Coordinates of C-alpha atoms and ligand atoms in Angstrom, one line a residue:
M1 CA 4.3 -19.4 -6.3
P2 CA 4.5 -15.6 -4.6
L3 CA 6.7 -15.6 -1.4
L4 CA 4.3 -14.7 1.1
K5 CA 1.7 -17.3 -0.1
Q6 CA 4.1 -19.8 0.1
I7 CA 5.6 -18.7 4.0
A8 CA 2.1 -18.5 4.4
E9 CA 1.4 -22.3 3.4
Q10 CA 4.2 -24.0 5.1
L11 CA 3.2 -21.5 8.2
R12 CA -0.2 -23.2 8.4
D13 CA 1.1 -26.6 7.1
A14 CA 3.6 -27.2 10.1
D15 CA 3.8 -27.2 13.5
N16 CA 6.2 -27.1 17.1
F17 CA 7.9 -23.1 16.4
L18 CA 10.6 -21.5 17.3
V19 CA 10.7 -18.7 17.1
L20 CA 13.5 -15.6 17.7
A21 CA 14.2 -12.5 16.9
H22 CA 18.7 -10.4 16.7
V23 CA 20.0 -9.7 19.6
S24 CA 19.9 -6.3 22.0
P25 CA 15.8 -6.3 20.3
D26 CA 14.6 -3.3 18.8
G27 CA 11.2 -2.6 18.5
D28 CA 10.6 -4.3 15.3
A29 CA 12.5 -7.5 16.9
L30 CA 9.8 -7.3 19.4
G31 CA 7.8 -6.8 18.3
S32 CA 7.3 -9.0 15.4
M33 CA 8.4 -12.3 17.3
L34 CA 5.7 -11.5 19.6
A35 CA 2.9 -10.6 16.7
M36 CA 4.6 -14.2 15.8
G37 CA 3.7 -16.4 18.3
E38 CA 0.3 -14.2 18.5
L39 CA 0.0 -15.6 14.7
L40 CA 0.6 -19.2 15.4
D41 CA -1.4 -18.9 18.8
A42 CA -4.4 -18.1 16.7
L43 CA -3.1 -21.0 14.3
G44 CA -3.0 -23.7 17.1
K45 CA -0.1 -23.7 16.6
K46 CA 3.1 -25.4 19.6
V47 CA 5.4 -22.1 19.7
V48 CA 8.3 -20.2 22.2
L49 CA 10.4 -17.9 21.9
F50 CA 13.9 -17.1 21.7
N51 CA 16.1 -13.7 22.4
E52 CA 19.6 -14.8 23.6
S53 CA 19.7 -11.3 25.3
G54 CA 16.6 -11.3 26.6
I55 CA 14.0 -7.9 27.2
P56 CA 15.8 -4.5 27.1
R57 CA 14.9 -2.7 30.8
R58 CA 12.5 -0.1 27.8
F59 CA 10.4 -2.5 27.1
E60 CA 9.4 -4.2 30.3
W61 CA 5.8 -2.9 29.8
L62 CA 5.2 -5.3 27.3
T63 CA 4.4 -8.0 29.8
P64 CA 4.4 -10.8 26.9
K65 CA 2.2 -13.9 28.7
R66 CA 4.9 -16.6 27.7
E67 CA 8.4 -16.1 29.1
I68 CA 11.2 -15.4 26.6
L69 CA 13.8 -17.9 26.4
T70 CA 17.1 -16.5 27.5
R71 CA 18.4 -20.3 27.0
L72 CA 17.7 -23.1 24.1
P73 CA 14.1 -25.1 25.7
E74 CA 15.5 -28.6 26.1
E75 CA 12.7 -29.9 24.0
E76 CA 14.1 -29.2 20.5
P77 CA 12.2 -27.3 17.7
D78 CA 10.5 -28.9 14.1
N79 CA 11.0 -24.8 12.4
L80 CA 13.1 -21.9 13.5
I81 CA 12.0 -18.5 12.4
V82 CA 14.5 -16.3 12.8
L83 CA 13.1 -13.0 11.8
D84 CA 14.6 -9.4 11.3
C85 CA 17.6 -10.6 10.9
G86 CA 20.5 -8.7 8.4
S87 CA 22.6 -11.3 8.4
A88 CA 22.7 -15.8 10.5
E89 CA 25.3 -14.1 13.2
R90 CA 22.3 -11.5 14.1
A91 CA 20.8 -14.1 16.0
G92 CA 23.5 -14.8 18.5
E93 CA 25.7 -18.1 19.7
L94 CA 23.5 -20.4 20.7
I95 CA 20.9 -21.5 18.8
A96 CA 23.8 -20.6 15.3
P97 CA 24.0 -24.7 16.0
W98 CA 20.4 -24.6 15.0
L99 CA 20.4 -22.5 12.3
K100 CA 22.3 -25.4 10.1
T101 CA 19.6 -28.6 11.5
K102 CA 16.4 -27.4 11.0
K103 CA 13.9 -25.4 8.6
V104 CA 14.5 -22.1 8.9
F105 CA 11.9 -19.9 7.7
N106 CA 14.7 -16.2 7.0
I107 CA 11.4 -12.8 7.4
D108 CA 13.9 -10.6 7.2
H109 CA 14.1 -6.7 5.4
H110 CA 17.8 -6.0 5.6
L111 CA 20.2 -4.9 2.6
G112 CA 22.7 -7.5 1.5
N113 CA 21.1 -10.3 3.8
P114 CA 22.7 -13.7 2.6
M115 CA 19.6 -15.5 2.3
F116 CA 20.8 -18.2 4.9
G117 CA 17.5 -19.8 5.5
T118 CA 15.5 -23.1 4.3
L119 CA 12.7 -20.9 3.1
N120 CA 14.3 -17.0 2.2
W121 CA 11.7 -14.7 2.1
V122 CA 13.4 -10.4 2.0
E123 CA 11.8 -7.7 2.1
Q124 CA 13.7 -4.6 1.6
R125 CA 10.6 -2.7 0.7
A126 CA 8.2 -3.3 4.0
S127 CA 9.5 -1.4 6.2
S128 CA 9.7 -3.8 8.8
V129 CA 8.9 -7.3 9.8
G130 CA 6.2 -6.2 11.7
E131 CA 4.5 -5.2 8.8
M132 CA 5.9 -8.5 7.4
V133 CA 4.3 -9.9 10.2
G134 CA 1.3 -8.1 9.5
M135 CA 1.6 -9.5 5.6
L136 CA 1.4 -12.6 7.1
A137 CA -1.2 -12.7 9.3
R138 CA -3.9 -10.8 6.8
K139 CA -3.3 -14.4 4.6
L140 CA -4.1 -16.7 7.3
G141 CA -7.2 -14.9 7.9
V142 CA -5.8 -13.5 11.6
P143 CA -6.9 -10.1 12.4
L144 CA -4.5 -7.5 13.5
V145 CA -7.1 -7.2 16.5
G146 CA -6.2 -6.5 20.8
L147 CA -1.9 -7.9 21.5
L148 CA -0.9 -9.8 17.6
G149 CA -2.7 -5.3 16.5
E150 CA -0.2 -3.6 19.6
Y151 CA 2.7 -5.8 17.9
V152 CA 3.2 -4.9 14.8
Y153 CA 2.1 -0.9 15.7
L154 CA 5.3 -1.2 17.5
A155 CA 7.0 -2.2 15.2
L156 CA 6.1 -0.3 12.6
I157 CA 6.4 2.7 14.4
S158 CA 9.7 1.6 16.4
D159 CA 11.8 1.3 12.4
T160 CA 9.8 3.9 10.5
G161 CA 10.6 6.8 13.4
D162 CA 7.3 7.0 14.2
F163 CA 5.9 7.2 10.6
C164 CA 8.8 9.9 10.2
F165 CA 11.6 7.7 7.1
N166 CA 11.4 7.3 4.1
N167 CA 10.6 3.4 5.0
T168 CA 7.2 4.8 5.3
R169 CA 5.3 3.5 2.7
P170 CA 1.5 3.8 1.7
E171 CA 0.7 0.1 2.3
T172 CA 2.8 1.0 6.3
L173 CA 0.6 3.8 7.2
E174 CA -3.0 1.7 5.6
M175 CA -1.8 -1.2 7.8
A176 CA -1.0 1.8 11.4
A177 CA -5.2 2.7 9.8
E178 CA -6.4 -0.8 9.8
I179 CA -5.3 -1.8 13.6
L180 CA -6.4 1.2 14.3
R181 CA -9.8 0.9 13.1
L182 CA -9.5 -2.7 14.9
G183 CA -9.2 -0.4 18.1
L184 CA -5.9 0.7 19.7
L185 CA -5.1 3.3 20.9
P186 CA -2.4 5.7 20.3
G187 CA -2.5 7.9 22.6
P188 CA -2.0 5.6 25.4
F189 CA 0.2 2.8 23.0
H190 CA 3.1 6.3 22.4
E191 CA 2.6 6.9 27.1
Q192 CA 3.4 4.0 27.8
K193 CA 5.9 3.3 25.2
Q194 CA 7.8 6.5 26.1
S195 CA 7.3 6.3 29.5
T196 CA 10.7 5.0 29.9
G197 CA 12.9 5.9 31.0
K198 CA 14.6 7.6 34.5
L199 CA 15.6 11.6 35.3
S200 CA 19.6 9.9 35.6
Q201 CA 18.8 8.7 31.7
L202 CA 17.8 12.8 30.4
Q203 CA 20.4 13.4 32.4
M204 CA 23.6 11.4 31.2
R205 CA 21.9 12.8 27.6
G206 CA 22.4 16.4 28.1
T207 CA 26.2 16.2 28.8
V208 CA 26.6 14.2 25.6
L209 CA 24.1 16.1 23.8
Q210 CA 26.6 19.5 26.1
Q211 CA 29.3 17.9 24.0
A212 CA 27.7 16.6 20.5
R213 CA 30.8 18.3 17.7
L214 CA 30.4 18.6 14.1
Y215 CA 33.4 17.4 11.3
A216 CA 32.7 18.7 7.5
D217 CA 31.6 21.7 7.9
G218 CA 28.7 20.2 9.5
Q219 CA 28.0 17.5 7.3
I220 CA 28.6 15.3 10.2
S221 CA 27.0 15.0 13.0
L222 CA 29.1 12.9 16.3
I223 CA 28.3 12.0 20.0
C224 CA 30.3 9.7 22.2
F225 CA 29.1 7.4 24.5
T226 CA 31.7 6.3 27.5
R227 CA 31.6 4.4 29.7
E228 CA 33.3 6.8 32.1
L229 CA 30.2 8.8 32.2
F230 CA 27.5 5.2 32.4
E231 CA 29.9 4.6 35.2
Q232 CA 29.2 8.7 37.0
T233 CA 25.7 8.8 36.3
G234 CA 24.6 5.1 36.6
T235 CA 23.0 4.1 33.1
G236 CA 24.1 2.4 31.0
P237 CA 23.7 1.1 27.2
E238 CA 19.7 0.5 27.3
D239 CA 20.0 4.5 28.0
T240 CA 21.6 5.3 24.8
E241 CA 19.0 4.6 22.4
G242 CA 17.5 6.7 20.0
L243 CA 19.9 9.8 21.0
V244 CA 21.5 9.7 17.5
N245 CA 18.8 11.0 15.1
T246 CA 18.7 13.8 17.8
V247 CA 21.6 14.6 16.3
L248 CA 21.0 14.6 12.8
Y249 CA 18.1 17.4 13.2
V250 CA 20.7 19.7 13.5
N251 CA 20.4 21.9 10.3
G252 CA 22.8 21.0 7.5
V253 CA 23.7 17.4 9.4
Q254 CA 23.7 15.1 6.9
V255 CA 25.0 12.1 8.7
A256 CA 25.2 11.4 12.8
I257 CA 27.4 9.1 14.3
S258 CA 27.0 8.2 17.8
L259 CA 30.1 6.0 19.1
R260 CA 29.3 4.6 22.6
E261 CA 32.0 1.7 24.1
E262 CA 30.7 -1.0 24.8
E263 CA 33.7 -4.4 26.8
Q264 CA 35.1 -5.1 23.8
G265 CA 35.7 -1.9 21.1
I266 CA 33.4 0.6 20.0
K267 CA 29.2 -0.4 19.1
F268 CA 29.0 2.8 16.3
S269 CA 25.1 3.6 15.2
L270 CA 25.1 5.5 12.0
R271 CA 21.9 7.5 10.7
S272 CA 21.6 9.3 7.4
K273 CA 19.6 12.5 5.9
S274 CA 17.7 10.8 2.8
S275 CA 20.1 10.7 0.3
T276 CA 23.2 9.4 1.7
N277 CA 23.4 5.8 1.4
V278 CA 25.5 4.8 5.2
Q279 CA 24.4 0.9 4.7
T280 CA 27.3 0.8 2.6
V281 CA 29.8 2.5 4.6
A282 CA 28.5 0.2 8.0
F283 CA 29.2 -3.1 5.7
R284 CA 32.6 -1.4 5.2
F285 CA 34.0 -2.4 8.2
G286 CA 31.8 -5.8 9.1
G287 CA 28.3 -4.6 9.9
G288 CA 25.1 -3.7 7.8
G289 CA 21.2 -2.1 8.5
H290 CA 20.2 0.3 6.0
R291 CA 20.5 2.8 3.7
N292 CA 20.0 5.5 6.4
A293 CA 19.9 3.4 8.9
A294 CA 23.0 1.6 10.5
G295 CA 25.4 -0.4 12.9
G296 CA 28.0 -2.2 13.7
T297 CA 31.5 -2.3 16.2
L298 CA 34.5 -1.3 16.3
L299 CA 37.1 -3.2 17.7
M300 CA 39.7 -0.6 18.1
D301 CA 39.4 2.5 21.5
M302 CA 37.7 5.8 21.0
E303 CA 39.5 8.4 19.6
Q304 CA 40.5 6.0 16.7
A305 CA 37.0 5.3 16.4
K306 CA 36.5 8.5 16.1
A307 CA 38.5 9.5 13.4
T308 CA 38.1 6.2 11.5
M309 CA 34.2 7.5 11.9
I310 CA 34.7 10.1 10.1
Q311 CA 36.7 9.3 7.4
A312 CA 34.5 6.8 6.1
V313 CA 31.3 9.0 6.3
T314 CA 34.0 12.6 5.0
E315 CA 34.7 9.3 2.2
E316 CA 30.8 8.4 2.1
L317 CA 28.9 11.8 1.9
G318 CA 32.5 13.1 -1.2
K319 CA 30.0 10.3 -3.8
S320 CA 26.8 11.8 -3.3
Ligands
LIG401 P1 21.1 0.7 15.1 O1 22.5 1.5 15.8 O2 19.9 1.3 16.1 O3 21.8 -0.5 16.3 O4 20.7 -0.4 14.3 C1 20.5 0.6 13.3 C2 20.8 -0.9 12.3 O5 21.4 -0.9 11.8 C3 19.5 -1.4 11.9 O6 18.9 -2.0 12.2 C4 20.8 -2.8 12.8 O7 20.0 -3.9 11.8 C5 21.4 -2.9 11.7 N1 22.9 -2.2 12.9 C6 23.3 -3.2 14.0 N2 24.3 -3.3 15.0 C7 24.8 -3.9 13.9 C8 25.0 -5.1 13.3 O8 26.3 -5.4 14.2 N3 25.6 -6.2 12.6 C9 24.4 -6.2 11.4 N4 25.4 -6.6 11.0 N5 23.9 -4.8 11.6 C10 23.4 -4.0 12.6
LIG402 MN1 15.8 -4.2 14.3
LIG403 MN1 13.5 -4.3 11.4

């Protein structure tokens, strides 16, 4: 039986779900989780949403109708639905024991997902996990209207870079069209989504862009966010979102690297133009992601991280 049908049937036949997505959630993680909550609601199921790191400030405009727990609920669910997690670790530490004892629906689209669930539906071609939740909704006869439509749309635009990346399939645009037909207005939706920045964020990003550098004959661009800069400008890790995409579009650049100082180590984000695979680079350093967008953490200081990433990406460019 095709997996989509199998998952749809099992969702319809089961009850008592805990739905979660990866830590530091992005638009796909939150969008797919909230959409799954709406879908299960529409089916009359008992559902709890959980994310170990909570909702980031830039998504506060979403105002979900039910709380997203940051601690495990006292009442244990029978089923876990794990969304947009390329590996079990991405779900966070708190949930780890239940991943071993409960029925786990692993619904994801990352390369190299190790199939950690009881049921694993890993669709690498799907633009986003939100698109997969949309497919489930269709299968179960639930229309992509209202909040369900908004949440799926958020996931679609987040993971496709507003329908610009290669993962934008005809099916992705057909789903977006269906959501628009059912009433979503893209203008107000995008305005709400984008109007979350502060002036301090803009100015900090200006400083980082001024310090952007090119390497490997202009094929690599690099930006760095230091804790010192965050302190000086009253900003934080939240305010770095998406800037790495901006530096990818310098003419001649094939790979953009963003490095961000964390309490422990350096969080790296990689973005590449279509012909270069950065997932393999991230994977080498214990991270992961997709062919053209990947990330991870390096336990070293900023200077070492710079040298390490530039070298690893240069080697990858040599292969393509
Ligand atoms: P970002 O650079 O925006 O944090 O992440 C880009 C992509 O890489 C996302 O698909 C995300 O799931 C993946 N990614 C980012 N950080 C990590 C990480 O620490 N581990 C793994 N496995 N994947 C990551
Ligand atoms: Mn994600
Ligand atoms: Mn995703």
